[in-house]
PDB file of C-alpha atoms in Angstrom:
ATOM      1  CA  ASP A  30       2.420  -6.848  18.057  1.00  0.00           C
ATOM      2  CA  THR A  31       1.720  -6.683  14.315  1.00  0.00           C
ATOM      3  CA  GLU A  32       0.645  -3.077  14.269  1.00  0.00           C
ATOM      4  CA  VAL A  33       2.097  -0.028  12.602  1.00  0.00           C
ATOM      5  CA  THR A  34       1.004   3.140  14.367  1.00  0.00           C
ATOM      6  CA  GLN A  35       0.955   6.632  12.952  1.00  0.00           C
ATOM      7  CA  THR A  36       0.447   9.978  14.614  1.00  0.00           C
ATOM      8  CA  PRO A  37      -1.321  12.267  14.257  1.00  0.00           C
ATOM      9  CA  LYS A  38      -4.406  10.864  12.506  1.00  0.00           C
ATOM     10  CA  HIS A  39      -5.266  14.267  11.106  1.00  0.00           C
ATOM     11  CA  LEU A  40      -3.117  17.350  10.591  1.00  0.00           C
ATOM     12  CA  VAL A  41      -4.013  20.775   9.286  1.00  0.00           C
ATOM     13  CA  MET A  42      -1.137  23.117   8.643  1.00  0.00           C
ATOM     14  CA  GLY A  43      -0.396  26.394   6.945  1.00  0.00           C
ATOM     15  CA  MET A  44       2.163  26.782   4.196  1.00  0.00           C
ATOM     16  CA  THR A  45       4.665  28.370   6.562  1.00  0.00           C
ATOM     17  CA  ASN A  46       4.345  25.789   9.326  1.00  0.00           C
ATOM     18  CA  LYS A  47       6.801  23.065  10.272  1.00  0.00           C
ATOM     19  CA  LYS A  48       5.289  19.789  11.408  1.00  0.00           C
ATOM     20  CA  SER A  49       6.260  16.132  11.659  1.00  0.00           C
ATOM     21  CA  LEU A  50       4.498  12.860  11.009  1.00  0.00           C
ATOM     22  CA  LYS A  51       5.485   9.881  13.106  1.00  0.00           C
ATOM     23  CA  CYS A  52       5.391   6.162  12.453  1.00  0.00           C
ATOM     24  CA  GLU A  53       6.283   3.303  14.769  1.00  0.00           C
ATOM     25  CA  GLN A  54       6.486  -0.478  14.524  1.00  0.00           C
ATOM     26  CA  HIS A  55       7.670  -3.111  16.975  1.00  0.00           C
ATOM     27  CA  MET A  56       7.782  -6.129  14.692  1.00  0.00           C
ATOM     28  CA  GLY A  57      11.543  -6.025  14.249  1.00  0.00           C
ATOM     29  CA  HIS A  58      11.129  -5.004  10.621  1.00  0.00           C
ATOM     30  CA  ARG A  59      14.213  -3.489   9.021  1.00  0.00           C
ATOM     31  CA  ALA A  60      12.527  -1.731   6.106  1.00  0.00           C
ATOM     32  CA  MET A  61      10.167   1.219   6.479  1.00  0.00           C
ATOM     33  CA  TYR A  62       8.333   3.205   3.839  1.00  0.00           C
ATOM     34  CA  TRP A  63       6.474   6.457   3.321  1.00  0.00           C
ATOM     35  CA  TYR A  64       3.684   6.585   0.750  1.00  0.00           C
ATOM     36  CA  LYS A  65       1.480   9.441  -0.399  1.00  0.00           C
ATOM     37  CA  GLN A  66      -2.061   8.714  -1.488  1.00  0.00           C
ATOM     38  CA  LYS A  67      -4.337  11.228  -3.218  1.00  0.00           C
ATOM     39  CA  ALA A  68      -8.042  10.620  -3.651  1.00  0.00           C
ATOM     40  CA  LYS A  69      -8.930   7.981  -6.271  1.00  0.00           C
ATOM     41  CA  LYS A  70      -5.250   7.237  -6.886  1.00  0.00           C
ATOM     42  CA  PRO A  71      -3.033   4.380  -5.704  1.00  0.00           C
ATOM     43  CA  PRO A  72      -0.458   4.867  -2.961  1.00  0.00           C
ATOM     44  CA  GLU A  73       2.752   6.319  -4.404  1.00  0.00           C
ATOM     45  CA  LEU A  74       6.089   5.523  -2.848  1.00  0.00           C
ATOM     46  CA  MET A  75       8.032   8.464  -1.463  1.00  0.00           C
ATOM     47  CA  PHE A  76      10.897   7.032   0.581  1.00  0.00           C
ATOM     48  CA  VAL A  77      12.338   3.684   1.657  1.00  0.00           C
ATOM     49  CA  TYR A  78      14.577   3.149   4.651  1.00  0.00           C
ATOM     50  CA  SER A  79      16.533  -0.067   4.848  1.00  0.00           C
ATOM     51  CA  TYR A  80      18.408  -0.838   8.042  1.00  0.00           C
ATOM     52  CA  GLU A  81      17.903   2.780   9.097  1.00  0.00           C
ATOM     53  CA  LYS A  82      19.517   4.154   5.946  1.00  0.00           C
ATOM     54  CA  LEU A  83      17.648   5.958   3.191  1.00  0.00           C
ATOM     55  CA  SER A  84      17.714   3.646   0.200  1.00  0.00           C
ATOM     56  CA  ILE A  85      15.095   5.143  -2.097  1.00  0.00           C
ATOM     57  CA  ASN A  86      13.976   8.746  -2.556  1.00  0.00           C
ATOM     58  CA  GLU A  87      11.434   8.911  -5.377  1.00  0.00           C
ATOM     59  CA  SER A  88      12.445  12.434  -6.381  1.00  0.00           C
ATOM     60  CA  VAL A  89      10.414  13.880  -3.541  1.00  0.00           C
ATOM     61  CA  PRO A  90      10.659  17.674  -3.062  1.00  0.00           C
ATOM     62  CA  SER A  91      12.964  18.759  -0.269  1.00  0.00           C
ATOM     63  CA  ARG A  92      10.059  20.230   1.690  1.00  0.00           C
ATOM     64  CA  PHE A  93       9.539  16.606   2.758  1.00  0.00           C
ATOM     65  CA  SER A  94      12.409  15.370   4.913  1.00  0.00           C
ATOM     66  CA  PRO A  95      12.414  11.789   6.191  1.00  0.00           C
ATOM     67  CA  GLU A  96      14.255  10.605   9.263  1.00  0.00           C
ATOM     68  CA  CYS A  97      14.774   7.175  10.772  1.00  0.00           C
ATOM     69  CA  PRO A  98      16.088   7.661  14.329  1.00  0.00           C
ATOM     70  CA  ASN A  99      16.098   3.924  15.022  1.00  0.00           C
ATOM     71  CA  SER A 100      14.790   0.697  13.563  1.00  0.00           C
ATOM     72  CA  SER A 101      11.332   1.162  15.090  1.00  0.00           C
ATOM     73  CA  LEU A 102      10.680   4.790  14.252  1.00  0.00           C
ATOM     74  CA  LEU A 103      10.198   6.722  11.056  1.00  0.00           C
ATOM     75  CA  ASN A 104       9.474  10.420  10.861  1.00  0.00           C
ATOM     76  CA  LEU A 105       8.480  12.682   8.012  1.00  0.00           C
ATOM     77  CA  HIS A 106       9.332  16.343   8.612  1.00  0.00           C
ATOM     78  CA  LEU A 107       7.209  18.830   6.708  1.00  0.00           C
ATOM     79  CA  HIS A 108       8.162  22.419   5.933  1.00  0.00           C
ATOM     80  CA  ALA A 109       6.775  25.017   3.550  1.00  0.00           C
ATOM     81  CA  LEU A 110       4.239  22.659   2.059  1.00  0.00           C
ATOM     82  CA  GLN A 111       1.860  23.553  -0.731  1.00  0.00           C
ATOM     83  CA  PRO A 112      -1.910  22.960  -0.839  1.00  0.00           C
ATOM     84  CA  GLU A 113      -1.343  20.243  -3.461  1.00  0.00           C
ATOM     85  CA  ASP A 114       0.573  18.277  -0.828  1.00  0.00           C
ATOM     86  CA  SER A 115      -2.717  17.616   0.945  1.00  0.00           C
ATOM     87  CA  ALA A 116      -3.128  13.842   0.932  1.00  0.00           C
ATOM     88  CA  LEU A 117      -3.160  10.709   3.061  1.00  0.00           C
ATOM     89  CA  TYR A 118       0.375   9.794   4.132  1.00  0.00           C
ATOM     90  CA  LEU A 119       0.843   6.115   4.797  1.00  0.00           C
ATOM     91  CA  CYS A 120       3.706   4.474   6.604  1.00  0.00           C
ATOM     92  CA  ALA A 121       4.543   0.809   6.077  1.00  0.00           C
ATOM     93  CA  SER A 122       7.153  -1.674   7.201  1.00  0.00           C
ATOM     94  CA  SER A 123       8.402  -5.040   6.028  1.00  0.00           C
ATOM     95  CA  GLN A 124      10.741  -7.666   7.362  1.00  0.00           C
ATOM     96  CA  ASP A 125      13.588  -6.454   5.201  1.00  0.00           C
ATOM     97  CA  ALA A 126      14.030  -4.371   2.147  1.00  0.00           C
ATOM     98  CA  GLY A 127      13.554  -7.181  -0.320  1.00  0.00           C
ATOM     99  CA  GLY A 128      10.316  -5.674  -1.527  1.00  0.00           C
ATOM    100  CA  PHE A 129       9.674  -8.486  -3.909  1.00  0.00           C
ATOM    101  CA  TYR A 130       8.616 -11.133  -1.454  1.00  0.00           C
ATOM    102  CA  ASN A 131       7.841  -9.489   1.849  1.00  0.00           C
ATOM    103  CA  GLU A 132       4.354  -8.273   2.557  1.00  0.00           C
ATOM    104  CA  GLN A 133       4.159  -4.743   3.806  1.00  0.00           C
ATOM    105  CA  PHE A 134       2.356  -3.824   7.003  1.00  0.00           C
ATOM    106  CA  PHE A 135       0.640  -0.469   6.799  1.00  0.00           C
ATOM    107  CA  GLY A 136      -0.371   2.084   9.363  1.00  0.00           C
ATOM    108  CA  PRO A 137      -3.765   3.808   9.198  1.00  0.00           C
ATOM    109  CA  GLY A 138      -2.263   6.950   7.720  1.00  0.00           C
ATOM    110  CA  THR A 139      -2.178  10.652   8.547  1.00  0.00           C
ATOM    111  CA  ARG A 140      -4.698  12.794   6.694  1.00  0.00           C
ATOM    112  CA  LEU A 141      -2.836  16.033   5.933  1.00  0.00           C
ATOM    113  CA  THR A 142      -4.509  19.242   4.851  1.00  0.00           C
ATOM    114  CA  VAL A 143      -2.355  22.197   3.820  1.00  0.00           C
ATOM    115  CA  LEU A 144      -4.128  25.536   3.843  1.00  0.00           C
TER     116      LEU A 144
ATOM    117  CA  ILE B   5       7.953   2.548 -15.837  1.00  0.00           C
ATOM    118  CA  LEU B   6       6.039  -0.401 -14.425  1.00  0.00           C
ATOM    119  CA  ASN B   7       2.303  -0.184 -15.106  1.00  0.00           C
ATOM    120  CA  VAL B   8      -0.095  -2.163 -12.932  1.00  0.00           C
ATOM    121  CA  GLU B   9      -3.719  -2.126 -14.072  1.00  0.00           C
ATOM    122  CA  GLN B  10      -6.805  -3.315 -12.236  1.00  0.00           C
ATOM    123  CA  SER B  11     -10.316  -3.933 -13.466  1.00  0.00           C
ATOM    124  CA  PRO B  12     -13.061  -3.235 -12.875  1.00  0.00           C
ATOM    125  CA  GLN B  13     -12.617   0.057 -11.050  1.00  0.00           C
ATOM    126  CA  SER B  14     -15.676  -0.666  -8.925  1.00  0.00           C
ATOM    127  CA  LEU B  15     -18.066  -3.518  -8.410  1.00  0.00           C
ATOM    128  CA  HIS B  16     -21.393  -3.894  -6.632  1.00  0.00           C
ATOM    129  CA  VAL B  17     -22.592  -7.386  -5.744  1.00  0.00           C
ATOM    130  CA  GLN B  18     -25.288  -8.888  -3.563  1.00  0.00           C
ATOM    131  CA  GLU B  19     -24.504 -10.783  -0.392  1.00  0.00           C
ATOM    132  CA  GLY B  20     -23.855 -14.406  -1.275  1.00  0.00           C
ATOM    133  CA  ASP B  21     -22.637 -13.700  -4.802  1.00  0.00           C
ATOM    134  CA  SER B  22     -19.205 -14.851  -5.841  1.00  0.00           C
ATOM    135  CA  THR B  23     -17.068 -12.348  -7.660  1.00  0.00           C
ATOM    136  CA  ASN B  24     -13.645 -11.857  -9.159  1.00  0.00           C
ATOM    137  CA  PHE B  25     -11.443  -9.084 -10.434  1.00  0.00           C
ATOM    138  CA  THR B  26      -8.239  -8.731 -12.366  1.00  0.00           C
ATOM    139  CA  CYS B  27      -4.763  -7.315 -11.970  1.00  0.00           C
ATOM    140  CA  SER B  28      -2.535  -6.941 -15.038  1.00  0.00           C
ATOM    141  CA  PHE B  29       1.192  -6.342 -14.920  1.00  0.00           C
ATOM    142  CA  PRO B  30       4.164  -6.584 -17.299  1.00  0.00           C
ATOM    143  CA  SER B  31       5.172 -10.213 -17.726  1.00  0.00           C
ATOM    144  CA  SER B  32       8.835  -9.368 -18.319  1.00  0.00           C
ATOM    145  CA  ASN B  33      11.149  -9.088 -15.300  1.00  0.00           C
ATOM    146  CA  PHE B  34       8.454 -10.415 -12.987  1.00  0.00           C
ATOM    147  CA  TYR B  35       9.357 -10.804  -9.331  1.00  0.00           C
ATOM    148  CA  ALA B  36       6.185 -10.952  -7.265  1.00  0.00           C
ATOM    149  CA  LEU B  37       2.570  -9.890  -7.118  1.00  0.00           C
ATOM    150  CA  HIS B  38       0.983  -8.562  -3.923  1.00  0.00           C
ATOM    151  CA  TRP B  39      -2.711  -8.297  -3.078  1.00  0.00           C
ATOM    152  CA  TYR B  40      -3.932  -5.964  -0.316  1.00  0.00           C
ATOM    153  CA  ARG B  41      -7.379  -5.271   1.100  1.00  0.00           C
ATOM    154  CA  TRP B  42      -8.102  -1.715   2.244  1.00  0.00           C
ATOM    155  CA  GLU B  43     -11.244  -1.140   4.248  1.00  0.00           C
ATOM    156  CA  THR B  44     -12.436   2.407   4.740  1.00  0.00           C
ATOM    157  CA  ALA B  45     -10.787   4.131   7.729  1.00  0.00           C
ATOM    158  CA  LYS B  46      -8.453   1.187   8.269  1.00  0.00           C
ATOM    159  CA  SER B  47      -4.926   0.234   7.213  1.00  0.00           C
ATOM    160  CA  PRO B  48      -4.271  -1.663   4.001  1.00  0.00           C
ATOM    161  CA  GLU B  49      -3.862  -5.328   4.915  1.00  0.00           C
ATOM    162  CA  ALA B  50      -1.804  -7.858   2.980  1.00  0.00           C
ATOM    163  CA  LEU B  51      -3.771 -10.778   1.572  1.00  0.00           C
ATOM    164  CA  PHE B  52      -1.256 -12.619  -0.580  1.00  0.00           C
ATOM    165  CA  VAL B  53       2.247 -12.392  -1.977  1.00  0.00           C
ATOM    166  CA  MET B  54       2.593 -14.600  -5.035  1.00  0.00           C
ATOM    167  CA  THR B  55       5.738 -15.406  -6.943  1.00  0.00           C
ATOM    168  CA  LEU B  56       5.347 -18.596  -8.989  1.00  0.00           C
ATOM    169  CA  ASN B  57       3.542 -18.976 -12.302  1.00  0.00           C
ATOM    170  CA  GLY B  58       0.393 -21.031 -11.756  1.00  0.00           C
ATOM    171  CA  ASP B  59       0.438 -20.304  -8.030  1.00  0.00           C
ATOM    172  CA  GLU B  60      -2.903 -20.329  -6.261  1.00  0.00           C
ATOM    173  CA  LYS B  61      -3.352 -19.032  -2.726  1.00  0.00           C
ATOM    174  CA  LYS B  62      -6.379 -19.117  -0.452  1.00  0.00           C
ATOM    175  CA  LYS B  63      -7.412 -17.361   2.727  1.00  0.00           C
ATOM    176  CA  GLY B  64     -10.894 -18.295   3.850  1.00  0.00           C
ATOM    177  CA  ARG B  65     -13.340 -17.351   1.086  1.00  0.00           C
ATOM    178  CA  ILE B  66     -10.725 -15.361  -0.814  1.00  0.00           C
ATOM    179  CA  SER B  67      -8.348 -16.920  -3.305  1.00  0.00           C
ATOM    180  CA  ALA B  68      -5.963 -15.677  -5.951  1.00  0.00           C
ATOM    181  CA  THR B  69      -4.281 -17.116  -9.019  1.00  0.00           C
ATOM    182  CA  LEU B  70      -1.202 -15.970 -10.880  1.00  0.00           C
ATOM    183  CA  ASN B  71      -0.194 -16.204 -14.535  1.00  0.00           C
ATOM    184  CA  THR B  72       3.248 -14.661 -14.934  1.00  0.00           C
ATOM    185  CA  LYS B  73       3.596 -15.618 -18.608  1.00  0.00           C
ATOM    186  CA  GLU B  74       0.609 -13.538 -19.675  1.00  0.00           C
ATOM    187  CA  GLY B  75       0.888 -11.009 -16.857  1.00  0.00           C
ATOM    188  CA  TYR B  76      -2.319 -11.269 -14.866  1.00  0.00           C
ATOM    189  CA  SER B  77      -3.679 -12.315 -11.499  1.00  0.00           C
ATOM    190  CA  TYR B  78      -7.281 -12.951 -10.487  1.00  0.00           C
ATOM    191  CA  LEU B  79      -8.724 -12.423  -7.032  1.00  0.00           C
ATOM    192  CA  TYR B  80     -11.841 -14.457  -6.252  1.00  0.00           C
ATOM    193  CA  ILE B  81     -14.274 -13.986  -3.392  1.00  0.00           C
ATOM    194  CA  LYS B  82     -16.716 -16.820  -2.810  1.00  0.00           C
ATOM    195  CA  GLY B  83     -20.063 -16.032  -1.205  1.00  0.00           C
ATOM    196  CA  SER B  84     -19.410 -12.323  -0.692  1.00  0.00           C
ATOM    197  CA  GLN B  85     -20.349 -10.824   2.666  1.00  0.00           C
ATOM    198  CA  PRO B  86     -20.889  -7.157   3.543  1.00  0.00           C
ATOM    199  CA  GLU B  87     -17.635  -7.224   5.533  1.00  0.00           C
ATOM    200  CA  ASP B  88     -15.793  -7.977   2.282  1.00  0.00           C
ATOM    201  CA  SER B  89     -16.605  -4.453   1.147  1.00  0.00           C
ATOM    202  CA  ALA B  90     -13.241  -2.768   0.623  1.00  0.00           C
ATOM    203  CA  THR B  91     -10.828  -1.609  -2.024  1.00  0.00           C
ATOM    204  CA  TYR B  92      -8.610  -4.428  -3.265  1.00  0.00           C
ATOM    205  CA  LEU B  93      -5.185  -3.319  -4.422  1.00  0.00           C
ATOM    206  CA  CYS B  94      -2.595  -5.284  -6.299  1.00  0.00           C
ATOM    207  CA  ALA B  95       1.045  -4.282  -6.519  1.00  0.00           C
ATOM    208  CA  SER B  96       4.197  -5.465  -8.183  1.00  0.00           C
ATOM    209  CA  PRO B  97       7.792  -4.538  -7.468  1.00  0.00           C
ATOM    210  CA  GLY B  98       9.178  -2.017  -9.931  1.00  0.00           C
ATOM    211  CA  GLY B  99      12.694  -2.853  -8.917  1.00  0.00           C
ATOM    212  CA  SER B 100      14.481  -3.341  -5.590  1.00  0.00           C
ATOM    213  CA  GLU B 101      12.247  -2.307  -2.702  1.00  0.00           C
ATOM    214  CA  LYS B 102       9.679  -0.362  -4.679  1.00  0.00           C
ATOM    215  CA  LEU B 103       6.079  -1.619  -4.927  1.00  0.00           C
ATOM    216  CA  VAL B 104       3.964  -0.126  -7.711  1.00  0.00           C
ATOM    217  CA  PHE B 105       0.259  -0.245  -6.922  1.00  0.00           C
ATOM    218  CA  GLY B 106      -2.718  -0.447  -9.216  1.00  0.00           C
ATOM    219  CA  LYS B 107      -5.630   1.935  -8.698  1.00  0.00           C
ATOM    220  CA  GLY B 108      -7.645  -0.773  -6.997  1.00  0.00           C
ATOM    221  CA  THR B 109     -11.060  -2.350  -7.360  1.00  0.00           C
ATOM    222  CA  LYS B 110     -13.655  -0.982  -4.974  1.00  0.00           C
ATOM    223  CA  LEU B 111     -16.025  -3.772  -3.954  1.00  0.00           C
ATOM    224  CA  THR B 112     -19.380  -3.054  -2.350  1.00  0.00           C
ATOM    225  CA  VAL B 113     -21.385  -6.015  -1.066  1.00  0.00           C
ATOM    226  CA  ASN B 114     -25.042  -5.167  -0.498  1.00  0.00           C
ATOM    227  CA  PRO B 115     -26.897  -7.075   2.251  1.00  0.00           C
TER     228      PRO B 115
END
């Protein structure tokens, strides 16, 4: 199984809502990533988990809270988001956290709209 | 801050044409160069990870070359097909686990 799955595919939420994005992989990868992608821009790294520990937080606002319950799962908890947070959120995984040499496997993304 | 540039931003070719596009990156502190293909409504898919100067990799009709001394990589598609239509992203590590992506080249192959 070389697939990274993400749920939900689409999410519409208000600024006062709390929601979560989920990501799952069963390739035995030990590194997992969250990216944010706005229209006509490249994916921007948000967080990296390596061996279930947060290793990189790219100065992401605290209204985004990542969680890695186990090596196969990655969540992104959302609270008090702003309309400018509307974007495609991509999850990816790689064999380990040596990002230099390991290709990343991406999920299809969650399209988030904040009203 | 690592800056990865891609050109052109978009490209329209006819079926059967061969085409190529460019990724530029800083030549200092080079570690690796990744190429991904991203079809609409699908997940980005890794094409190549290249590390050595002069490296050339091939997957079917798609190939890539790498020049780490001058800081560029070319992606070539031979005999383009409509199913090659996608955005092609390159990325280079900005340090440790972080990949920095270019803005991509959007390729449209007309039948």
